[in-house]
Short mmCIF file of C-alpha atoms in Angstrom, two decimals:
data_model
loop_
_atom_site.label_atom_id
_atom_site.label_comp_id
_atom_site.label_asym_id
_atom_site.label_seq_id
_atom_site.Cartn_x
_atom_site.Cartn_y
_atom_site.Cartn_z
CA MET C 1 28.13 -84.17 -33.42
CA SER C 2 27.91 -86.36 -36.48
CA ILE C 3 27.58 -84.87 -39.94
CA SER C 4 28.26 -88.15 -41.66
CA GLY C 5 24.87 -88.13 -43.37
CA LEU C 6 25.74 -85.02 -45.34
CA PRO C 7 27.82 -84.83 -48.54
CA ALA C 8 31.31 -83.39 -48.64
CA LEU C 9 31.59 -79.63 -49.10
CA PRO C 10 33.62 -77.79 -51.73
CA ALA C 11 37.18 -76.97 -50.75
CA SER C 12 37.33 -73.61 -49.00
CA ASP C 13 41.10 -73.27 -49.57
CA ARG C 14 40.90 -72.90 -53.36
CA PRO C 15 40.44 -69.14 -53.85
CA ASP C 16 41.49 -69.46 -57.47
CA VAL C 17 38.58 -71.78 -58.28
CA THR C 18 36.12 -69.75 -56.23
CA ALA C 19 37.13 -66.56 -58.04
CA ARG C 20 36.67 -68.24 -61.45
CA LEU C 21 33.29 -69.62 -60.37
CA ARG C 22 32.14 -66.18 -59.19
CA GLU C 23 33.23 -64.61 -62.45
CA ALA C 24 31.28 -67.23 -64.42
CA LEU C 25 28.13 -66.75 -62.33
CA LEU C 26 28.22 -62.98 -62.82
CA ARG C 27 28.94 -63.30 -66.54
CA ALA C 28 25.75 -65.37 -66.93
CA SER C 29 23.72 -62.85 -64.83
CA PHE C 30 23.15 -65.46 -62.12
CA THR C 31 22.15 -62.64 -59.75
CA ALA C 32 19.02 -61.62 -57.84
CA ASP C 33 18.03 -59.21 -60.62
CA GLY C 34 18.87 -61.74 -63.31
CA LEU C 35 16.71 -64.40 -61.66
CA LEU C 36 13.73 -62.07 -61.36
CA GLU C 37 14.01 -61.13 -65.03
CA LEU C 38 14.33 -64.75 -66.16
CA LEU C 39 11.71 -66.37 -63.94
CA GLY C 40 9.17 -63.58 -63.61
CA ALA C 41 7.65 -62.44 -60.33
CA PRO C 42 5.23 -65.38 -59.78
CA ALA C 43 7.86 -68.11 -60.26
CA TYR C 44 10.42 -66.12 -58.26
CA ALA C 45 7.96 -65.74 -55.38
CA ALA C 46 7.06 -69.43 -55.58
CA LEU C 47 10.67 -70.35 -54.80
CA ALA C 48 10.29 -68.65 -51.42
CA ARG C 49 7.39 -71.06 -50.76
CA SER C 50 9.57 -74.05 -51.70
CA GLU C 51 7.60 -74.52 -54.92
CA THR C 52 9.96 -75.23 -57.81
CA VAL C 53 7.60 -76.24 -60.65
CA PRO C 54 7.14 -72.66 -62.01
CA ALA C 55 10.91 -72.15 -62.03
CA LEU C 56 11.47 -75.49 -63.75
CA ARG C 57 9.00 -74.49 -66.46
CA ALA C 58 10.77 -71.15 -66.88
CA THR C 59 14.19 -72.79 -67.37
CA ARG C 60 13.47 -75.28 -70.14
CA GLY C 61 15.83 -73.47 -72.53
CA ASP C 62 19.58 -73.81 -72.85
CA THR C 63 20.89 -70.33 -72.00
CA PRO C 64 23.78 -70.07 -69.51
CA LEU C 65 21.49 -68.54 -66.86
CA GLU C 66 18.89 -71.31 -67.22
CA THR C 67 21.65 -73.89 -66.88
CA LEU C 68 22.92 -72.32 -63.65
CA VAL C 69 19.43 -71.97 -62.15
CA ARG C 70 18.70 -75.64 -62.77
CA LEU C 71 22.11 -76.69 -61.45
CA PHE C 72 22.59 -74.61 -58.32
CA LEU C 73 19.12 -73.37 -57.36
CA LEU C 74 16.86 -76.25 -58.40
CA GLN C 75 19.41 -79.06 -57.94
CA GLN C 76 18.67 -80.72 -61.26
CA PRO C 77 21.22 -82.89 -63.09
CA VAL C 78 22.53 -81.10 -66.18
CA PRO C 79 24.46 -82.60 -69.14
CA HIS C 80 28.22 -82.16 -68.89
CA ALA C 81 28.41 -80.36 -72.24
CA ARG C 82 25.88 -77.70 -71.19
CA VAL C 83 27.69 -77.02 -67.93
CA GLY C 84 31.01 -76.89 -69.73
CA ASP C 85 29.74 -73.97 -71.81
CA VAL C 86 29.20 -71.93 -68.65
CA LEU C 87 31.57 -73.05 -65.88
CA PRO C 88 35.18 -74.22 -65.52
CA VAL C 89 33.97 -77.79 -65.10
CA GLU C 90 37.19 -79.64 -64.31
CA ALA C 91 38.23 -77.11 -61.67
CA CYS C 92 34.74 -77.19 -60.11
CA LEU C 93 34.78 -81.00 -60.04
CA GLU C 94 38.26 -81.12 -58.54
CA SER C 95 37.41 -78.62 -55.79
CA GLY C 96 34.02 -80.18 -55.05
CA TRP C 97 31.54 -77.55 -56.29
CA LEU C 98 30.22 -80.09 -58.79
CA VAL C 99 29.82 -83.87 -58.71
CA ARG C 100 29.28 -86.46 -61.43
CA VAL C 101 25.97 -88.33 -61.35
CA GLY C 102 24.97 -91.45 -63.19
CA GLY C 103 21.78 -92.73 -64.71
CA ASP C 104 20.75 -94.23 -61.38
CA ARG C 105 19.66 -90.76 -60.19
CA GLU C 106 16.11 -89.77 -61.14
CA GLY C 107 16.11 -87.56 -64.21
CA ALA C 108 19.84 -88.05 -64.79
CA SER C 109 21.81 -89.57 -67.62
CA ALA C 110 25.27 -91.04 -67.47
CA GLY C 111 27.83 -88.24 -67.37
CA ASP C 112 25.47 -85.58 -66.02
CA LEU C 113 26.70 -83.12 -63.45
CA ALA C 114 25.05 -81.88 -60.27
CA ALA C 115 25.77 -79.21 -57.67
CA ALA C 116 27.30 -80.29 -54.37
CA VAL C 117 25.72 -77.35 -52.53
CA ASP C 118 22.94 -74.83 -52.94
CA VAL C 119 24.11 -71.48 -54.27
CA ARG C 120 21.55 -68.70 -54.08
CA PRO C 121 22.02 -65.19 -55.53
CA TYR C 122 21.47 -62.53 -52.88
CA GLY C 123 21.37 -58.79 -53.47
CA GLY C 124 23.31 -56.69 -50.98
CA PRO C 125 21.94 -53.39 -49.62
CA GLY C 126 24.21 -51.38 -51.90
CA GLY C 127 23.38 -53.38 -55.01
CA GLU C 128 26.16 -55.93 -54.42
CA ASP C 129 25.87 -59.32 -56.10
CA TRP C 130 26.39 -61.89 -53.37
CA PHE C 131 25.91 -65.66 -53.19
CA ILE C 132 24.70 -67.62 -50.15
CA VAL C 133 25.94 -71.21 -49.95
CA SER C 134 23.98 -73.83 -48.00
CA ASP C 135 23.30 -77.54 -47.93
CA LEU C 136 21.34 -79.08 -50.77
CA GLY C 137 17.63 -78.39 -50.51
CA CYS C 138 18.11 -75.80 -47.77
CA ALA C 139 18.24 -72.53 -49.73
CA VAL C 140 15.07 -72.58 -51.81
CA GLY C 141 12.35 -71.36 -49.48
CA GLY C 142 14.64 -71.22 -46.44
CA ALA C 143 13.53 -73.47 -43.59
CA GLY C 144 10.48 -74.63 -45.52
CA GLY C 145 12.67 -76.23 -48.16
CA ILE C 146 14.70 -78.55 -45.97
CA GLY C 147 15.40 -81.84 -47.63
CA SER C 148 17.53 -83.39 -44.88
CA LYS C 149 16.88 -84.07 -41.20
CA ASP C 150 20.56 -84.49 -40.40
CA GLU C 151 21.33 -82.52 -37.26
CA GLY C 152 24.29 -80.81 -38.92
CA VAL C 153 22.39 -79.37 -41.88
CA VAL C 154 23.13 -75.72 -42.68
CA LEU C 155 20.31 -73.51 -43.92
CA GLY C 156 20.51 -70.74 -46.47
CA VAL C 157 18.90 -67.35 -46.46
CA GLY C 158 15.37 -67.04 -45.07
CA GLY C 159 12.97 -64.53 -43.61
CA ALA C 160 14.66 -64.48 -40.21
CA SER C 161 18.08 -63.85 -41.79
CA THR C 162 16.88 -60.90 -43.84
CA THR C 163 14.93 -59.46 -40.89
CA LEU C 164 18.02 -59.39 -38.69
CA ALA C 165 20.15 -57.98 -41.50
CA GLY C 166 17.57 -55.23 -41.99
CA ILE C 167 17.35 -54.10 -38.36
CA THR C 168 21.12 -54.13 -37.76
CA VAL C 169 22.81 -50.76 -37.27
CA ARG C 170 25.24 -50.22 -40.15
CA THR C 171 28.04 -47.83 -39.23
CA PRO C 172 31.78 -48.31 -39.79
CA VAL C 173 33.22 -50.23 -36.82
CA PRO C 174 36.57 -51.83 -35.98
CA ALA C 175 35.21 -55.21 -34.82
CA ALA C 176 31.99 -57.20 -35.31
CA LEU C 177 30.92 -60.59 -33.96
CA ASP C 178 28.40 -62.94 -35.61
CA LEU C 179 27.30 -65.62 -33.13
CA GLY C 180 25.87 -68.78 -34.69
CA THR C 181 26.82 -67.68 -38.19
CA GLY C 182 25.13 -70.55 -40.07
CA SER C 183 25.68 -69.92 -43.77
CA GLY C 184 27.40 -66.60 -43.05
CA ILE C 185 24.72 -64.10 -44.06
CA GLN C 186 25.23 -61.75 -41.10
CA ALA C 187 29.01 -62.04 -41.38
CA LEU C 188 28.73 -61.12 -45.06
CA HIS C 189 26.77 -57.97 -44.23
CA ALA C 190 29.14 -57.07 -41.40
CA ALA C 191 32.17 -57.45 -43.65
CA GLN C 192 31.01 -54.39 -45.59
CA HIS C 193 31.40 -52.01 -42.64
CA ALA C 194 33.56 -53.78 -40.04
CA THR C 195 37.34 -53.88 -40.25
CA ARG C 196 37.44 -57.28 -38.56
CA VAL C 197 34.64 -59.87 -38.46
CA THR C 198 34.61 -62.84 -36.09
CA ALA C 199 32.05 -65.58 -36.79
CA THR C 200 31.30 -68.50 -34.49
CA ASP C 201 29.17 -71.62 -34.70
CA LEU C 202 28.77 -74.85 -32.78
CA ASN C 203 28.52 -76.68 -36.11
CA PRO C 204 31.92 -76.99 -37.89
CA ARG C 205 30.09 -77.52 -41.17
CA ALA C 206 28.50 -74.07 -40.80
CA LEU C 207 31.95 -72.50 -40.51
CA GLN C 208 33.05 -74.22 -43.72
CA ILE C 209 29.96 -72.95 -45.52
CA THR C 210 30.44 -69.42 -44.16
CA ALA C 211 33.95 -69.41 -45.63
CA LEU C 212 32.46 -70.41 -49.00
CA THR C 213 29.71 -67.75 -48.82
CA LEU C 214 32.23 -65.00 -48.10
CA ALA C 215 34.67 -66.11 -50.77
CA LEU C 216 32.06 -66.63 -53.49
CA SER C 217 30.58 -63.20 -52.67
CA GLY C 218 33.96 -61.50 -53.02
CA ALA C 219 34.04 -60.46 -49.35
CA ALA C 220 36.98 -60.49 -46.98
CA ALA C 221 37.54 -63.67 -44.98
CA ALA C 222 36.29 -63.78 -41.38
CA ASP C 223 37.92 -65.14 -38.24
CA LEU C 224 35.97 -68.41 -37.94
CA ARG C 225 35.76 -70.13 -34.54
CA GLU C 226 33.98 -73.28 -33.43
CA GLY C 227 31.96 -73.28 -30.20
CA SER C 228 28.67 -72.43 -28.54
CA LEU C 229 27.54 -68.83 -27.92
CA PHE C 230 30.40 -66.80 -26.39
CA GLU C 231 32.64 -69.81 -25.64
CA PRO C 232 35.02 -69.15 -28.58
CA VAL C 233 35.44 -65.50 -27.53
CA ARG C 234 38.38 -64.67 -25.29
CA ASP C 235 37.65 -63.00 -21.96
CA ASP C 236 39.50 -59.84 -22.99
CA GLU C 237 37.80 -59.49 -26.41
CA THR C 238 35.18 -56.82 -26.98
CA PHE C 239 33.24 -55.75 -30.06
CA ASP C 240 31.49 -52.73 -31.50
CA LEU C 241 28.71 -54.85 -33.01
CA ILE C 242 27.34 -58.25 -32.00
CA VAL C 243 24.63 -59.92 -34.09
CA SER C 244 22.98 -63.29 -33.80
CA ASN C 245 20.16 -65.21 -35.43
CA PRO C 246 20.50 -67.99 -32.85
CA PRO C 247 18.85 -71.42 -32.65
CA PHE C 248 16.02 -69.78 -30.71
CA VAL C 249 13.32 -72.43 -31.06
CA ILE C 250 11.92 -73.48 -27.67
CA SER C 251 11.71 -77.24 -28.06
CA PRO C 252 12.00 -80.44 -26.03
CA GLY C 253 15.66 -81.25 -26.72
CA GLY C 254 18.20 -80.20 -29.32
CA ARG C 255 17.34 -82.40 -32.28
CA LEU C 256 18.24 -79.94 -35.06
CA THR C 257 21.36 -77.84 -34.52
CA TYR C 258 20.30 -75.05 -36.88
CA ARG C 259 17.19 -74.18 -34.83
CA ASP C 260 17.05 -75.96 -31.42
CA GLY C 261 19.15 -74.35 -28.72
CA GLY C 262 19.41 -77.46 -26.58
CA MET C 263 18.78 -75.50 -23.36
CA GLY C 264 15.59 -75.54 -21.31
CA GLY C 265 12.84 -73.14 -22.37
CA ASP C 266 14.15 -69.76 -23.52
CA ASP C 267 17.42 -70.05 -21.57
CA LEU C 268 19.57 -69.90 -24.70
CA CYS C 269 18.18 -66.53 -25.74
CA ARG C 270 18.42 -65.23 -22.17
CA SER C 271 22.05 -66.37 -21.91
CA LEU C 272 22.87 -64.75 -25.23
CA VAL C 273 21.39 -61.39 -24.25
CA GLN C 274 22.85 -61.36 -20.75
CA GLY C 275 26.29 -62.36 -22.00
CA ALA C 276 26.47 -59.59 -24.58
CA GLY C 277 26.87 -56.74 -22.10
CA GLU C 278 30.43 -57.48 -21.03
CA ARG C 279 31.52 -58.15 -24.64
CA LEU C 280 30.32 -54.79 -25.96
CA ARG C 281 32.49 -51.71 -26.21
CA GLU C 282 31.10 -48.38 -25.05
CA GLY C 283 28.50 -47.22 -27.58
CA GLY C 284 28.43 -50.64 -29.26
CA PHE C 285 25.27 -52.44 -30.38
CA ALA C 286 24.14 -56.04 -29.91
CA GLN C 287 21.14 -57.17 -31.95
CA PHE C 288 19.35 -60.50 -31.87
CA LEU C 289 16.28 -62.37 -32.98
CA ALA C 290 14.73 -64.34 -30.13
CA ASN C 291 11.81 -66.37 -28.82
CA TRP C 292 10.56 -66.00 -25.26
CA GLN C 293 8.05 -67.76 -23.08
CA HIS C 294 4.78 -66.29 -21.86
CA VAL C 295 4.54 -67.99 -18.49
CA GLU C 296 1.36 -68.23 -16.43
CA GLY C 297 1.32 -65.66 -13.63
CA GLU C 298 4.27 -63.68 -15.06
CA ASP C 299 4.34 -60.48 -17.10
CA TRP C 300 6.24 -61.25 -20.31
CA GLN C 301 7.63 -57.73 -20.42
CA ASP C 302 9.08 -58.09 -16.92
CA ARG C 303 10.63 -61.38 -18.00
CA LEU C 304 12.46 -59.67 -20.84
CA ARG C 305 13.52 -56.68 -18.75
CA SER C 306 15.27 -59.12 -16.43
CA TRP C 307 17.40 -60.31 -19.36
CA VAL C 308 18.94 -56.90 -20.08
CA PRO C 309 22.58 -56.76 -18.91
CA ARG C 310 23.80 -54.00 -16.63
CA GLY C 311 25.08 -50.89 -18.39
CA CYS C 312 22.97 -51.36 -21.53
CA ASP C 313 20.02 -49.52 -22.98
CA ALA C 314 17.56 -51.93 -24.59
CA TRP C 315 14.78 -51.79 -27.14
CA ILE C 316 12.80 -55.04 -27.33
CA VAL C 317 9.98 -55.43 -29.85
CA GLN C 318 7.57 -58.36 -29.79
CA ARG C 319 6.43 -58.94 -33.36
CA GLU C 320 4.30 -62.06 -32.98
CA VAL C 321 2.75 -64.33 -30.34
CA GLN C 322 1.61 -67.92 -30.87
CA ASP C 323 -0.18 -70.21 -28.47
CA VAL C 324 1.72 -73.40 -27.66
CA THR C 325 -0.23 -75.56 -30.13
CA GLN C 326 0.43 -73.19 -33.03
CA TYR C 327 4.07 -72.97 -32.06
CA ALA C 328 4.57 -76.73 -31.84
CA GLU C 329 2.84 -77.28 -35.18
CA LEU C 330 4.96 -74.61 -36.88
CA TRP C 331 8.26 -76.24 -35.96
CA LEU C 332 7.07 -79.82 -36.41
CA ARG C 333 6.15 -78.85 -39.96
CA ASP C 334 9.46 -77.03 -40.34
CA ALA C 335 11.22 -80.35 -39.77
CA GLY C 336 8.82 -82.22 -42.07
CA ASP C 337 7.53 -84.40 -39.21
CA HIS C 338 3.94 -84.03 -40.46
CA ARG C 339 4.91 -85.97 -43.60
CA GLY C 340 6.20 -88.98 -41.71
CA ASP C 341 4.69 -91.66 -39.50
CA PRO C 342 1.48 -90.30 -37.85
CA ALA C 343 2.24 -92.07 -34.57
CA GLU C 344 5.72 -90.55 -34.43
CA TYR C 345 4.29 -87.13 -35.25
CA GLN C 346 1.77 -87.44 -32.42
CA ALA C 347 4.48 -88.53 -29.99
CA ARG C 348 6.63 -85.53 -30.88
CA TYR C 349 3.64 -83.19 -30.60
CA ASP C 350 2.86 -84.63 -27.14
CA ALA C 351 6.46 -84.10 -26.07
CA TRP C 352 6.28 -80.39 -26.99
CA LEU C 353 3.04 -79.91 -25.10
CA ASP C 354 4.38 -81.83 -22.08
CA GLU C 355 7.39 -79.52 -22.00
CA PHE C 356 5.25 -76.38 -22.17
CA GLU C 357 2.85 -77.68 -19.54
CA ALA C 358 5.69 -78.49 -17.14
CA ARG C 359 6.98 -74.93 -17.50
CA LYS C 360 3.50 -73.35 -17.32
CA VAL C 361 4.05 -71.78 -20.73
CA ARG C 362 0.88 -70.54 -22.39
CA ALA C 363 2.35 -68.85 -25.46
CA VAL C 364 5.64 -67.98 -27.16
CA GLY C 365 6.66 -64.54 -28.38
CA PHE C 366 9.01 -63.72 -31.25
CA GLY C 367 10.79 -60.48 -31.88
CA TRP C 368 13.90 -58.32 -31.94
CA ILE C 369 16.25 -57.37 -29.13
CA SER C 370 18.62 -54.43 -29.55
CA LEU C 371 21.14 -53.45 -26.88
CA ARG C 372 23.48 -50.49 -26.73
CA LYS C 373 26.31 -50.20 -24.23
CA THR C 374 25.93 -46.90 -22.43
CA GLY C 375 27.62 -45.04 -19.63
CA ALA C 376 24.29 -43.67 -18.40
CA ALA C 377 23.65 -43.93 -14.67
CA VAL C 378 20.12 -45.16 -15.34
CA PRO C 379 19.85 -47.16 -18.60
CA SER C 380 16.61 -47.09 -20.56
CA VAL C 381 14.73 -50.33 -21.25
CA THR C 382 11.80 -50.23 -23.69
CA VAL C 383 9.74 -53.40 -24.15
CA GLU C 384 6.78 -53.12 -26.48
CA GLU C 385 4.47 -55.10 -28.73
CA TRP C 386 4.38 -53.99 -32.37
CA PRO C 387 2.81 -56.58 -34.71
CA HIS C 388 2.09 -54.02 -37.44
CA PRO C 389 3.89 -53.64 -40.79
CA VAL C 390 7.24 -51.84 -40.77
CA GLU C 391 9.53 -50.60 -43.52
CA GLN C 392 12.88 -52.35 -43.76
CA PRO C 393 15.75 -51.65 -43.50
CA LEU C 394 15.40 -50.35 -39.94
CA GLY C 395 19.05 -50.02 -38.94
CA ASP C 396 18.93 -46.21 -39.08
CA THR C 397 15.65 -46.25 -37.15
CA VAL C 398 17.24 -48.32 -34.39
CA ARG C 399 20.26 -46.05 -34.20
CA ALA C 400 18.03 -42.95 -34.10
CA HIS C 401 15.94 -44.48 -31.29
CA PHE C 402 18.95 -44.76 -29.01
CA GLY C 403 20.13 -41.30 -30.03
CA ARG C 404 16.79 -39.85 -28.93
CA LEU C 405 17.15 -41.61 -25.58
CA ASP C 406 20.46 -39.80 -25.06
CA TYR C 407 18.83 -36.48 -25.88
CA LEU C 408 15.91 -37.00 -23.50
CA ARG C 409 18.20 -38.13 -20.68
CA ALA C 410 20.27 -34.98 -21.06
CA HIS C 411 17.30 -32.57 -21.07
CA ASP C 412 15.00 -31.92 -18.14
CA ASP C 413 11.61 -30.27 -18.69
CA ALA C 414 13.04 -26.75 -18.63
CA ALA C 415 15.68 -27.65 -21.23
CA LEU C 416 13.02 -29.40 -23.30
CA LEU C 417 10.86 -26.24 -23.40
CA ALA C 418 13.90 -24.20 -24.42
CA GLY C 419 14.69 -26.62 -27.24
CA HIS C 420 13.79 -26.28 -30.91
CA PHE C 421 12.15 -29.21 -32.74
CA LYS C 422 11.05 -30.13 -36.22
CA LEU C 423 8.55 -32.64 -37.51
CA THR C 424 10.28 -35.72 -38.91
CA SER C 425 9.79 -36.58 -42.56
CA GLU C 426 6.65 -38.22 -43.90
CA ILE C 427 4.36 -37.67 -40.91
CA VAL C 428 0.66 -37.31 -41.69
CA GLN C 429 -2.19 -36.17 -39.47
CA GLU C 430 -5.55 -37.91 -39.37
CA GLN C 431 -8.66 -36.49 -37.72
CA VAL C 432 -11.21 -39.02 -36.51
CA GLY C 433 -14.77 -38.08 -35.65
CA LEU C 434 -18.41 -38.27 -36.65
CA PRO C 435 -19.39 -36.80 -40.04
CA GLY C 436 -20.42 -33.18 -39.69
CA ALA C 437 -19.02 -32.80 -36.19
CA GLU C 438 -17.41 -29.43 -35.51
CA ASP C 439 -14.40 -30.94 -33.74
CA PRO C 440 -12.72 -34.36 -34.21
CA GLU C 441 -13.00 -36.96 -31.46
CA HIS C 442 -9.26 -37.39 -31.61
CA VAL C 443 -6.24 -36.64 -33.77
CA VAL C 444 -3.73 -39.28 -34.91
CA LEU C 445 -0.17 -38.65 -36.05
CA ARG C 446 1.09 -41.41 -38.34
CA GLN C 447 4.54 -42.27 -39.69
CA ASN C 448 4.84 -43.46 -43.27
CA ARG C 449 8.41 -44.67 -42.82
CA GLY C 450 10.40 -46.84 -40.42
CA MET C 451 8.26 -48.34 -37.66
CA ARG C 452 5.15 -46.70 -39.13
CA ARG C 453 3.86 -45.78 -35.72
CA ALA C 454 0.58 -44.03 -35.00
CA THR C 455 -0.14 -42.10 -31.83
CA LYS C 456 -3.17 -40.21 -30.52
CA VAL C 457 -2.60 -36.59 -29.55
CA ASP C 458 -4.84 -33.92 -28.13
CA THR C 459 -5.48 -30.56 -29.79
CA VAL C 460 -2.41 -29.05 -28.16
CA GLY C 461 -0.17 -31.94 -29.24
CA ALA C 462 -1.45 -31.79 -32.82
CA GLY C 463 -1.00 -28.04 -32.97
CA PHE C 464 2.46 -28.24 -31.44
CA ALA C 465 3.68 -30.91 -33.88
CA GLY C 466 2.17 -29.07 -36.82
CA VAL C 467 4.20 -25.90 -36.31
CA CYS C 468 7.50 -27.55 -35.32
CA ASP C 469 9.87 -26.33 -38.03
CA GLY C 470 12.87 -25.50 -35.83
CA SER C 471 12.35 -21.76 -35.84
CA LEU C 472 10.64 -21.34 -32.44
CA SER C 473 11.41 -22.91 -29.08
CA ALA C 474 8.90 -25.39 -27.66
CA GLY C 475 8.02 -22.94 -24.90
CA ARG C 476 7.21 -20.11 -27.30
CA ILE C 477 5.04 -22.44 -29.39
CA LEU C 478 3.08 -23.46 -26.28
CA ASP C 479 2.63 -19.83 -25.27
CA ALA C 480 1.12 -19.10 -28.69
CA ILE C 481 -1.17 -22.14 -28.45
CA ALA C 482 -2.27 -21.08 -24.94
CA GLN C 483 -3.29 -17.70 -26.28
CA LEU C 484 -5.25 -19.30 -29.15
CA VAL C 485 -7.17 -21.75 -26.93
CA GLY C 486 -7.57 -19.39 -24.00
CA GLU C 487 -5.54 -21.47 -21.54
CA ASP C 488 -3.12 -20.38 -18.84
CA PRO C 489 0.35 -20.57 -20.48
CA VAL C 490 2.01 -21.55 -17.19
CA LEU C 491 -0.32 -24.52 -16.73
CA LEU C 492 0.14 -25.54 -20.35
CA ARG C 493 3.93 -25.43 -19.99
CA ASP C 494 3.63 -27.62 -16.89
CA ARG C 495 1.55 -30.40 -18.43
CA THR C 496 2.93 -30.59 -21.97
CA PRO C 497 6.57 -31.75 -21.58
CA ALA C 498 5.45 -35.37 -21.04
CA GLN C 499 3.68 -35.32 -24.40
CA ILE C 500 6.71 -33.71 -26.06
CA ARG C 501 8.93 -36.45 -24.61
CA LEU C 502 6.67 -39.12 -26.04
CA LEU C 503 6.68 -37.49 -29.49
CA VAL C 504 10.48 -37.31 -29.40
CA GLU C 505 10.93 -40.86 -28.08
CA GLN C 506 8.68 -42.36 -30.75
CA GLY C 507 10.29 -40.34 -33.54
CA PHE C 508 7.48 -37.96 -34.54
CA ILE C 509 9.56 -34.86 -33.80
CA GLU C 510 13.30 -34.44 -33.48
CA PRO C 511 15.67 -31.80 -32.13
CA ALA C 512 16.32 -29.20 -34.80
#
């Protein structure tokens, strides 16, 4: 793979310079909070849309922070003297963080300096001040801000990166694996709770940038390995956590390394999921973002169930579905093809549609896949569609989901009725019916946290959930409800465990 069209990267073997650069960035408040305070919410939000004009207007002064924003975030040439007041210029030039530019560059004067890479402040979950390094033009706005079509380009942080980071289970583990690390965002998160982090990528440039991201963020170095998917992993290696934001785009060919898997259809995502099972330790988690095909004559949920490796529980959530025309247009625009030659754009569009037609693909789904290695005789596989708003981070929600599966597997109906439960936090009850009606048409329980689920329940289910405070067993609660509604308590005990299981599985009630 050629990366000759891309500029040289800063030296990753100069920890002294990187440490001095980090210190200078922090001293000038070049952080996520500092940016928001300087730019204001509208200009800060505009950056995520690849719109830089508001930020340029907000950085017309000469403070150290304004200088750094223009240099590293907006890629503007800055006079040598101004940069020298903020950064160790000679060390940054020598190690490649900065380059000299002449008057031949638009907006530049002789002797101006420019950044060799994008550096974007990124706030960690515990308030850490981190920095994500990426290729020029590829951090502001994530994928929408790409300024290069070179196949080896490395993107910065974007919506997909933060989504995966938010759903990942965060518990202390001995070993974590980040497949397709890109600019190192997932490896950076994993380094906070994993003793050892291994990061792989097919693109050697991505591994260089990951090393820079980790060093500039003050994180421990990772074991960086070049190769595709699990190829760099030894046969005898296993991990407690595997994460991947892979090149999941279903496209005709592998034109752009950062997004196109280069395999037919959704085979890359399938291979990734199926290969994770044998690399996970007992109780370990594997979590991915993925695209999958909706094929004519095939249930998409069955397709995904067939991906789940033996010995793993799975929770698969489809967040969005696009028809093939929407999908093709999204990724053609992502690459900037719509701004080029109209005939070439049409030819590329045709190629996408030809590929989908040949595979009988009618739509493409996007979502999250979470696996957990389990010793259960019959693993649980949940595949669902949930396009509604959720509350990130969801790592604890994912972990709790699999914990509830363990509980339900270990308790038959009799044990369930003997159990004590409590309503989980921030559950509200809504009654829906005609105005003035004596009884509601139905009752809805709604979560205000996590997945923010809503589920219909009957009068018994609503009454049961409402009095679950851990003091009485489920069976005794049902006996009391039977007496209130005039129903046979034996019959009520027989038909209610299924509803209790659903309330537990979806997180409305939990074992006390």
